[in-house]
Amino acid sequence: QEITKVRRQLRESEEVLSAIREGKVDALVSYGPEGERVYTLRSADRGYRLLVESIDEGALILSSDGSIYYSNPRFEEMLKRDGQKTTASFLIEHVHEEDRSKLEALLDKARQGHPARGELRLKAGDGTILAVSVSLTSLHMEEFHGLCITLTDLTAKEPFGRRA
């Protein structure tokens, strides 16, 4: 029984190492006396992650049902959410009521595989309205099908030719 147990553990360890080598894993979760610990692995996509986390545009990955799978810090700032993450909420909840049909049309176009662009108004957590330019692209990764969205704050842009 002990040999069978060790063989099973060895097989599981080999499967994990193989997945890491093939780039199928970018983080490991360990459970111990201190609780859950997440260890991230350095990989080729680290540069992309740093870029998305630091750009001055909001960036989202939307699940096929319209819920926010990922949002970068800039999107959270745009919504003035005071540390409340938008992950798992629905994008439509953050869009001004009068612009929700516009959003649905953009989502439908992007889901059909066509890039979509437009302008919408977001409702920030403090009640202010923020005009944004949005760009939507279909995203397919292994079993995940969703949308990649960037949002540019239109109120923060200076008119062309007025830069110092």
Short mmCIF file of C-alpha atoms in Angstrom, two decimals:
data_model
loop_
_atom_site.label_atom_id
_atom_site.label_comp_id
_atom_site.label_asym_id
_atom_site.label_seq_id
_atom_site.Cartn_x
_atom_site.Cartn_y
_atom_site.Cartn_z
CA GLN A 1 0.00 0.00 0.00
CA GLU A 2 2.83 2.37 0.84
CA ILE A 3 4.55 1.71 -2.50
CA THR A 4 1.26 2.35 -4.32
CA LYS A 5 0.83 5.63 -2.44
CA VAL A 6 4.40 6.75 -3.27
CA ARG A 7 3.91 5.83 -6.94
CA ARG A 8 0.70 7.88 -7.08
CA GLN A 9 2.45 10.88 -5.49
CA LEU A 10 5.36 10.55 -7.92
CA ARG A 11 2.98 10.40 -10.89
CA GLU A 12 1.14 13.52 -9.65
CA SER A 13 4.46 15.34 -9.16
CA GLU A 14 5.58 14.41 -12.67
CA GLU A 15 2.28 15.69 -14.10
CA VAL A 16 2.70 19.02 -12.28
CA LEU A 17 6.29 19.41 -13.48
CA SER A 18 5.26 18.58 -17.04
CA ALA A 19 2.46 21.19 -16.93
CA ILE A 20 4.92 23.82 -15.64
CA ARG A 21 7.44 23.00 -18.37
CA GLU A 22 4.74 23.21 -21.07
CA GLY A 23 3.59 26.62 -19.82
CA LYS A 24 0.16 25.36 -18.76
CA VAL A 25 0.69 26.57 -15.17
CA ASP A 26 1.64 30.08 -14.04
CA ALA A 27 0.88 29.74 -10.34
CA LEU A 28 0.76 27.09 -7.63
CA VAL A 29 -1.43 27.08 -4.54
CA SER A 30 -0.10 25.49 -1.37
CA TYR A 31 -2.19 24.70 1.70
CA GLY A 32 -0.43 24.53 5.04
CA PRO A 33 -0.58 25.59 8.69
CA GLU A 34 -0.34 29.27 7.67
CA GLY A 35 -3.29 28.86 5.32
CA GLU A 36 -3.38 29.16 1.56
CA ARG A 37 -0.26 30.51 -0.21
CA VAL A 38 -0.02 31.32 -3.91
CA TYR A 39 3.31 31.07 -5.68
CA THR A 40 3.49 32.67 -9.11
CA LEU A 41 5.98 31.48 -11.68
CA ARG A 42 8.03 33.74 -13.91
CA SER A 43 7.10 33.09 -17.49
CA ALA A 44 7.22 34.60 -20.94
CA ASP A 45 3.95 36.45 -20.41
CA ARG A 46 5.26 38.42 -17.42
CA GLY A 47 5.98 41.44 -19.63
CA TYR A 48 2.43 41.41 -20.93
CA ARG A 49 1.05 41.27 -17.41
CA LEU A 50 3.22 44.22 -16.33
CA LEU A 51 2.05 46.17 -19.38
CA VAL A 52 -1.64 45.54 -18.74
CA GLU A 53 -1.28 46.34 -15.04
CA SER A 54 0.46 49.68 -15.70
CA ILE A 55 -1.21 51.17 -18.80
CA ASP A 56 -3.34 54.29 -18.50
CA GLU A 57 -6.38 52.55 -20.06
CA GLY A 58 -8.85 50.32 -18.33
CA ALA A 59 -8.45 46.69 -19.40
CA LEU A 60 -10.96 43.90 -18.93
CA ILE A 61 -11.42 40.29 -19.79
CA LEU A 62 -15.10 39.53 -19.98
CA SER A 63 -16.50 36.00 -19.69
CA SER A 64 -18.99 34.84 -22.29
CA ASP A 65 -21.87 35.64 -19.91
CA GLY A 66 -20.78 39.30 -19.62
CA SER A 67 -19.21 39.03 -16.18
CA ILE A 68 -15.82 40.59 -15.49
CA TYR A 69 -13.19 37.86 -15.32
CA TYR A 70 -10.27 40.29 -14.93
CA SER A 71 -9.89 44.04 -14.50
CA ASN A 72 -6.68 46.02 -14.26
CA PRO A 73 -6.05 48.67 -11.57
CA ARG A 74 -6.80 51.55 -13.97
CA PHE A 75 -10.33 50.27 -14.58
CA GLU A 76 -10.89 50.11 -10.82
CA GLU A 77 -9.65 53.73 -10.54
CA MET A 78 -11.99 54.82 -13.32
CA LEU A 79 -14.94 53.42 -11.37
CA LYS A 80 -13.78 54.89 -8.05
CA ARG A 81 -14.68 51.69 -6.26
CA ASP A 82 -12.67 52.33 -3.07
CA GLY A 83 -10.89 48.98 -3.18
CA GLN A 84 -13.98 46.98 -4.13
CA LYS A 85 -12.99 44.72 -6.99
CA THR A 86 -15.28 44.50 -9.98
CA THR A 87 -14.34 40.89 -10.71
CA ALA A 88 -17.43 38.67 -11.03
CA SER A 89 -19.73 41.69 -11.45
CA PHE A 90 -21.30 42.31 -14.84
CA LEU A 91 -19.91 45.09 -17.04
CA ILE A 92 -23.42 46.27 -17.85
CA GLU A 93 -23.90 47.15 -14.14
CA HIS A 94 -21.18 49.81 -14.51
CA VAL A 95 -22.59 51.36 -17.71
CA HIS A 96 -25.00 54.32 -17.69
CA GLU A 97 -28.57 53.05 -18.21
CA GLU A 98 -29.00 55.04 -21.46
CA ASP A 99 -25.88 53.39 -22.96
CA ARG A 100 -26.66 49.77 -22.10
CA SER A 101 -28.22 49.00 -25.49
CA LYS A 102 -25.07 50.42 -27.14
CA LEU A 103 -22.96 48.11 -25.00
CA GLU A 104 -25.12 45.09 -25.92
CA ALA A 105 -24.67 45.89 -29.63
CA LEU A 106 -20.89 46.17 -29.21
CA LEU A 107 -20.79 42.91 -27.24
CA ASP A 108 -22.81 41.09 -29.91
CA LYS A 109 -20.53 42.34 -32.69
CA ALA A 110 -17.37 41.31 -30.79
CA ARG A 111 -18.83 37.90 -29.89
CA GLN A 112 -19.34 37.29 -33.63
CA GLY A 113 -15.59 37.76 -34.10
CA HIS A 114 -15.62 41.35 -35.35
CA PRO A 115 -13.63 44.07 -33.56
CA ALA A 116 -16.02 46.64 -32.10
CA ARG A 117 -15.46 50.24 -31.05
CA GLY A 118 -17.68 52.89 -29.56
CA GLU A 119 -18.22 55.40 -26.80
CA LEU A 120 -20.10 54.78 -23.57
CA ARG A 121 -20.65 56.39 -20.22
CA LEU A 122 -19.66 54.55 -17.05
CA LYS A 123 -21.21 55.09 -13.63
CA ALA A 124 -18.49 55.50 -11.02
CA GLY A 125 -18.93 54.33 -7.43
CA ASP A 126 -19.30 57.94 -6.25
CA GLY A 127 -22.12 58.61 -8.73
CA THR A 128 -20.08 60.53 -11.29
CA ILE A 129 -20.42 59.74 -14.97
CA LEU A 130 -17.30 59.02 -17.02
CA ALA A 131 -17.23 59.09 -20.83
CA VAL A 132 -15.02 56.35 -22.28
CA SER A 133 -13.99 55.05 -25.65
CA VAL A 134 -14.21 51.25 -25.75
CA SER A 135 -12.58 48.67 -27.96
CA LEU A 136 -13.71 45.04 -27.87
CA THR A 137 -12.03 41.98 -29.35
CA SER A 138 -13.00 38.33 -29.23
CA LEU A 139 -10.70 36.22 -27.03
CA HIS A 140 -10.28 32.43 -27.29
CA MET A 141 -7.87 30.59 -24.99
CA GLU A 142 -8.14 26.83 -24.65
CA GLU A 143 -11.57 26.30 -23.01
CA PHE A 144 -12.11 30.01 -22.25
CA HIS A 145 -14.11 32.14 -24.68
CA GLY A 146 -14.69 35.75 -23.83
CA LEU A 147 -13.85 39.31 -24.79
CA CYS A 148 -10.87 41.58 -24.30
CA ILE A 149 -11.91 45.19 -23.69
CA THR A 150 -9.92 48.40 -23.34
CA LEU A 151 -11.50 51.60 -22.06
CA THR A 152 -9.98 55.05 -22.52
CA ASP A 153 -11.10 57.93 -20.30
CA LEU A 154 -12.23 60.63 -22.76
CA THR A 155 -12.27 63.36 -20.12
CA ALA A 156 -8.54 62.90 -19.46
CA LYS A 157 -7.50 63.42 -23.09
CA GLU A 158 -6.12 66.77 -24.17
CA PRO A 159 -7.18 68.16 -27.57
CA PHE A 160 -4.77 67.31 -30.39
CA GLY A 161 -1.92 69.77 -30.73
CA ARG A 162 -2.11 71.13 -27.18
CA ARG A 163 0.53 68.95 -25.60
CA ALA A 164 3.37 70.67 -23.82
#
